[in-house]
Amino acid sequence: MSAELVEYLSQFAHDNRVELFNEKIKERTDYVTLVLEDIFHAQNTSAAIRTCDCFAIQNIHVIENRNEFNLHTGITLGSANWVDIHQYNEKENNTKACLDKLKNEGYKIVATTPLPDAPSLYELNLDEKVALVLGNEAEGISDIVKQEADELVTIPMYGFTESFNISVSAAVCLSELTSKIRTLNLDWQLDENEKNRILTKWLRQSIKHGDKLIEEFENKK
């Protein structure tokens, strides 16, 4: 998507809306992305998506092997409108398909584990883009994730319970990772093409007849 299209659509949006979008896009990142593997409670998936928006993580990857992806709108509170959700449900091995795609895009695959002898999340090196994988509520990450992951990390805990709820794990991990990338000298912001693509999406869904306006713009070129 082009900057010219963004400028064209901005004419039809309220000035304060355009200003808000331009402010928020500066904080968006794809340096960290979240992968949810076969989550079966819509509440957990929805809470994780809401968390991603709060921490300005643009891309979420949802693997559907046995469990279908669903949203709980009472929990997302519209947050799904502002992020990009990528679903993997057409292959024989959707987990492998997702991880292969992310590796090809330059991501280091990092998966969480309750094993106490695993390295701490807080020691994770962020010299590469990170795809954080969370497994489902009953079994955790699959054997395929364990085999394909570049690193396994644990969230340090000091009580009797072995693990956090999935949505809490997402919040703890993403809070740490997004805070750290902003304090280190990393190129974590989106490139201009990606910013324009997302701004176009936000504007299209925020103005009346957004799709028709885009069609008219493209026909004029």
Tab-separated table of C-alpha atoms in Angstrom:
chain	number	residue	atom	x	y	z
A	1	MET	CA	0.000	0.000	0.000
A	2	SER	CA	1.227	3.502	-0.811
A	3	ALA	CA	1.586	6.690	1.178
A	4	GLU	CA	-0.598	8.350	-1.479
A	5	LEU	CA	-3.485	6.007	-0.687
A	6	VAL	CA	-3.104	6.700	3.032
A	7	GLU	CA	-3.205	10.433	2.332
A	8	TYR	CA	-6.274	10.012	0.121
A	9	LEU	CA	-8.227	7.998	2.701
A	10	SER	CA	-7.212	10.384	5.482
A	11	GLN	CA	-9.345	13.088	3.833
A	12	PHE	CA	-12.463	11.124	4.749
A	13	ALA	CA	-11.560	10.425	8.387
A	14	HIS	CA	-11.871	12.722	11.386
A	15	ASP	CA	-8.687	14.678	12.026
A	16	ASN	CA	-8.366	13.347	15.553
A	17	ARG	CA	-8.693	9.780	14.237
A	18	VAL	CA	-5.926	10.304	11.691
A	19	GLU	CA	-3.734	11.882	14.355
A	20	LEU	CA	-4.340	8.916	16.656
A	21	PHE	CA	-3.472	6.405	13.914
A	22	ASN	CA	-0.260	8.266	13.055
A	23	GLU	CA	0.706	8.268	16.707
A	24	LYS	CA	-0.027	4.565	17.281
A	25	ILE	CA	1.684	3.315	14.111
A	26	LYS	CA	5.029	4.636	15.403
A	27	GLU	CA	4.831	2.182	18.308
A	28	ARG	CA	3.793	-0.847	16.254
A	29	THR	CA	6.315	-3.671	15.904
A	30	ASP	CA	6.790	-7.012	14.195
A	31	TYR	CA	10.191	-7.592	15.823
A	32	VAL	CA	8.273	-9.707	18.330
A	33	THR	CA	5.332	-11.842	17.258
A	34	LEU	CA	3.095	-14.252	19.152
A	35	VAL	CA	2.262	-17.827	18.114
A	36	LEU	CA	-0.675	-19.595	19.774
A	37	GLU	CA	-0.640	-23.335	19.199
A	38	ASP	CA	-3.990	-25.111	19.295
A	39	ILE	CA	-5.569	-23.083	22.116
A	40	PHE	CA	-9.056	-24.404	22.860
A	41	HIS	CA	-10.526	-21.704	25.121
A	42	ALA	CA	-11.659	-18.668	23.127
A	43	GLN	CA	-11.239	-16.582	26.278
A	44	ASN	CA	-7.509	-17.304	26.350
A	45	THR	CA	-6.935	-16.601	22.664
A	46	SER	CA	-8.968	-13.412	22.911
A	47	ALA	CA	-7.138	-12.170	25.993
A	48	ALA	CA	-3.779	-12.836	24.302
A	49	ILE	CA	-4.861	-10.870	21.221
A	50	ARG	CA	-5.949	-7.986	23.410
A	51	THR	CA	-2.556	-8.111	25.133
A	52	CYS	CA	-0.778	-7.979	21.769
A	53	ASP	CA	-2.629	-4.822	20.824
A	54	CYS	CA	-1.834	-3.263	24.209
A	55	PHE	CA	1.879	-3.920	23.655
A	56	ALA	CA	1.696	-2.815	19.976
A	57	ILE	CA	2.508	-6.248	18.560
A	58	GLN	CA	0.999	-6.270	15.101
A	59	ASN	CA	1.094	-9.927	14.042
A	60	ILE	CA	-0.384	-12.940	15.809
A	61	HIS	CA	-0.141	-16.470	14.422
A	62	VAL	CA	-2.864	-18.948	15.373
A	63	ILE	CA	-2.248	-22.645	14.759
A	64	GLU	CA	-5.376	-24.797	14.487
A	65	ASN	CA	-4.639	-28.514	14.600
A	66	ARG	CA	-7.480	-29.980	16.653
A	67	ASN	CA	-9.056	-26.781	17.965
A	68	GLU	CA	-10.766	-24.156	15.853
A	69	PHE	CA	-9.900	-20.498	16.339
A	70	ASN	CA	-12.696	-18.422	17.877
A	71	LEU	CA	-12.869	-14.966	19.377
A	72	HIS	CA	-14.706	-13.815	22.476
A	73	THR	CA	-15.711	-10.264	21.542
A	74	GLY	CA	-16.497	-9.400	25.155
A	75	ILE	CA	-12.824	-9.947	25.942
A	76	THR	CA	-11.124	-8.608	22.811
A	77	LEU	CA	-13.089	-5.330	23.107
A	78	GLY	CA	-12.340	-4.520	19.466
A	79	SER	CA	-8.593	-5.129	19.749
A	80	ALA	CA	-8.700	-7.705	16.930
A	81	ASN	CA	-9.496	-4.852	14.523
A	82	TRP	CA	-6.053	-3.312	15.011
A	83	VAL	CA	-3.819	-6.375	14.688
A	84	ASP	CA	-3.204	-8.937	11.939
A	85	ILE	CA	-4.221	-12.489	12.784
A	86	HIS	CA	-2.690	-15.238	10.632
A	87	GLN	CA	-4.457	-18.607	10.796
A	88	TYR	CA	-2.878	-21.960	9.972
A	89	ASN	CA	-5.523	-24.604	9.404
A	90	GLU	CA	-5.101	-25.999	5.889
A	91	LYS	CA	-2.029	-28.236	6.142
A	92	GLU	CA	-1.568	-31.735	7.483
A	93	ASN	CA	0.909	-30.264	9.966
A	94	ASN	CA	-0.127	-26.691	10.689
A	95	THR	CA	2.476	-26.220	13.407
A	96	LYS	CA	5.339	-27.055	11.050
A	97	ALA	CA	3.860	-24.835	8.341
A	98	CYS	CA	3.684	-21.885	10.715
A	99	LEU	CA	7.172	-22.330	12.149
A	100	ASP	CA	8.725	-22.814	8.707
A	101	LYS	CA	7.109	-19.593	7.498
A	102	LEU	CA	8.371	-17.649	10.488
A	103	LYS	CA	11.879	-19.056	10.169
A	104	ASN	CA	11.917	-18.058	6.495
A	105	GLU	CA	10.986	-14.539	7.607
A	106	GLY	CA	14.007	-14.428	9.901
A	107	TYR	CA	12.388	-15.185	13.243
A	108	LYS	CA	14.051	-17.056	16.074
A	109	ILE	CA	11.506	-19.536	17.440
A	110	VAL	CA	11.271	-19.264	21.220
A	111	ALA	CA	8.866	-21.502	23.132
A	112	THR	CA	7.857	-21.433	26.780
A	113	THR	CA	8.199	-24.457	29.019
A	114	PRO	CA	7.477	-25.086	32.710
A	115	LEU	CA	10.758	-27.014	33.084
A	116	PRO	CA	12.636	-25.318	35.960
A	117	ASP	CA	16.082	-25.979	34.479
A	118	ALA	CA	15.305	-24.107	31.232
A	119	PRO	CA	16.880	-20.670	30.769
A	120	SER	CA	14.852	-17.770	32.126
A	121	LEU	CA	12.768	-15.591	29.835
A	122	TYR	CA	14.647	-12.637	31.286
A	123	GLU	CA	17.955	-13.973	29.928
A	124	LEU	CA	16.717	-14.242	26.344
A	125	ASN	CA	18.985	-12.596	23.783
A	126	LEU	CA	17.038	-10.308	21.448
A	127	ASP	CA	19.645	-9.982	18.717
A	128	GLU	CA	17.136	-11.534	16.279
A	129	LYS	CA	13.416	-11.160	15.707
A	130	VAL	CA	11.492	-13.378	18.110
A	131	ALA	CA	8.430	-15.562	17.533
A	132	LEU	CA	7.138	-16.537	20.964
A	133	VAL	CA	5.202	-19.828	20.980
A	134	LEU	CA	2.651	-20.680	23.661
A	135	GLY	CA	1.116	-24.151	23.730
A	136	ASN	CA	-2.393	-25.178	24.645
A	137	GLU	CA	-3.959	-25.267	28.065
A	138	ALA	CA	-3.734	-29.025	28.646
A	139	GLU	CA	-0.493	-30.174	27.034
A	140	GLY	CA	1.606	-27.067	26.486
A	141	ILE	CA	3.754	-26.902	23.363
A	142	SER	CA	3.764	-29.898	21.030
A	143	ASP	CA	6.716	-32.174	20.348
A	144	ILE	CA	7.112	-30.476	16.964
A	145	VAL	CA	7.590	-27.098	18.645
A	146	LYS	CA	10.112	-28.633	21.052
A	147	GLN	CA	12.056	-30.033	18.095
A	148	GLU	CA	11.833	-26.918	15.910
A	149	ALA	CA	12.351	-24.238	18.562
A	150	ASP	CA	15.660	-22.403	18.581
A	151	GLU	CA	15.308	-21.836	22.309
A	152	LEU	CA	13.104	-22.941	25.199
A	153	VAL	CA	12.598	-20.513	28.075
A	154	THR	CA	10.736	-20.564	31.348
A	155	ILE	CA	8.975	-17.843	33.304
A	156	PRO	CA	10.451	-17.902	36.813
A	157	MET	CA	7.812	-18.733	39.434
A	158	TYR	CA	8.169	-19.085	43.178
A	159	GLY	CA	4.886	-20.558	44.357
A	160	PHE	CA	3.395	-24.043	44.371
A	161	THR	CA	1.591	-23.822	41.016
A	162	GLU	CA	3.523	-25.142	38.021
A	163	SER	CA	2.375	-22.733	35.347
A	164	PHE	CA	0.478	-19.556	34.514
A	165	ASN	CA	-2.753	-19.385	32.549
A	166	ILE	CA	-2.002	-18.989	28.815
A	167	SER	CA	-3.211	-15.402	28.666
A	168	VAL	CA	-1.178	-14.475	31.747
A	169	SER	CA	1.914	-16.105	30.244
A	170	ALA	CA	1.401	-14.030	27.112
A	171	ALA	CA	1.112	-10.844	29.133
A	172	VAL	CA	4.202	-11.545	31.252
A	173	CYS	CA	6.358	-12.542	28.282
A	174	LEU	CA	5.244	-9.780	25.942
A	175	SER	CA	5.623	-7.127	28.617
A	176	GLU	CA	9.235	-8.190	29.112
A	177	LEU	CA	10.103	-8.541	25.430
A	178	THR	CA	8.499	-5.329	24.184
A	179	SER	CA	9.992	-3.353	27.053
A	180	LYS	CA	13.448	-4.733	26.327
A	181	ILE	CA	13.407	-4.092	22.569
A	182	ARG	CA	12.571	-0.460	23.267
A	183	THR	CA	15.491	-0.011	25.641
A	184	LEU	CA	18.064	-1.737	23.420
A	185	ASN	CA	19.484	-0.297	20.223
A	186	LEU	CA	17.317	-2.479	17.974
A	187	ASP	CA	15.524	-1.750	14.726
A	188	TRP	CA	12.125	-2.761	16.121
A	189	GLN	CA	9.816	-0.365	14.301
A	190	LEU	CA	7.893	-1.220	11.144
A	191	ASP	CA	9.230	-0.224	7.751
A	192	GLU	CA	7.362	2.398	5.747
A	193	ASN	CA	5.613	-0.084	3.449
A	194	GLU	CA	4.231	-2.009	6.407
A	195	LYS	CA	3.155	1.194	8.151
A	196	ASN	CA	1.258	2.261	5.047
A	197	ARG	CA	-0.399	-1.156	4.713
A	198	ILE	CA	-1.621	-1.057	8.302
A	199	LEU	CA	-2.710	2.581	8.144
A	200	THR	CA	-4.722	1.751	5.029
A	201	LYS	CA	-6.404	-1.114	6.871
A	202	TRP	CA	-7.194	1.052	9.907
A	203	LEU	CA	-8.542	3.878	7.774
A	204	ARG	CA	-10.607	1.553	5.546
A	205	GLN	CA	-12.454	0.086	8.504
A	206	SER	CA	-12.884	3.468	10.192
A	207	ILE	CA	-14.503	5.444	7.393
A	208	LYS	CA	-17.767	5.005	5.535
A	209	HIS	CA	-17.485	3.092	2.248
A	210	GLY	CA	-13.763	2.504	2.808
A	211	ASP	CA	-13.520	-0.321	0.258
A	212	LYS	CA	-15.304	1.741	-2.377
A	213	LEU	CA	-12.957	4.685	-1.796
A	214	ILE	CA	-9.927	2.449	-2.254
A	215	GLU	CA	-11.405	1.108	-5.493
A	216	GLU	CA	-12.008	4.648	-6.755
A	217	PHE	CA	-8.431	5.639	-5.893
A	218	GLU	CA	-6.990	2.654	-7.725
A	219	ASN	CA	-9.157	3.304	-10.794
A	220	LYS	CA	-7.798	6.869	-11.026
A	221	LYS	CA	-4.211	5.667	-11.237
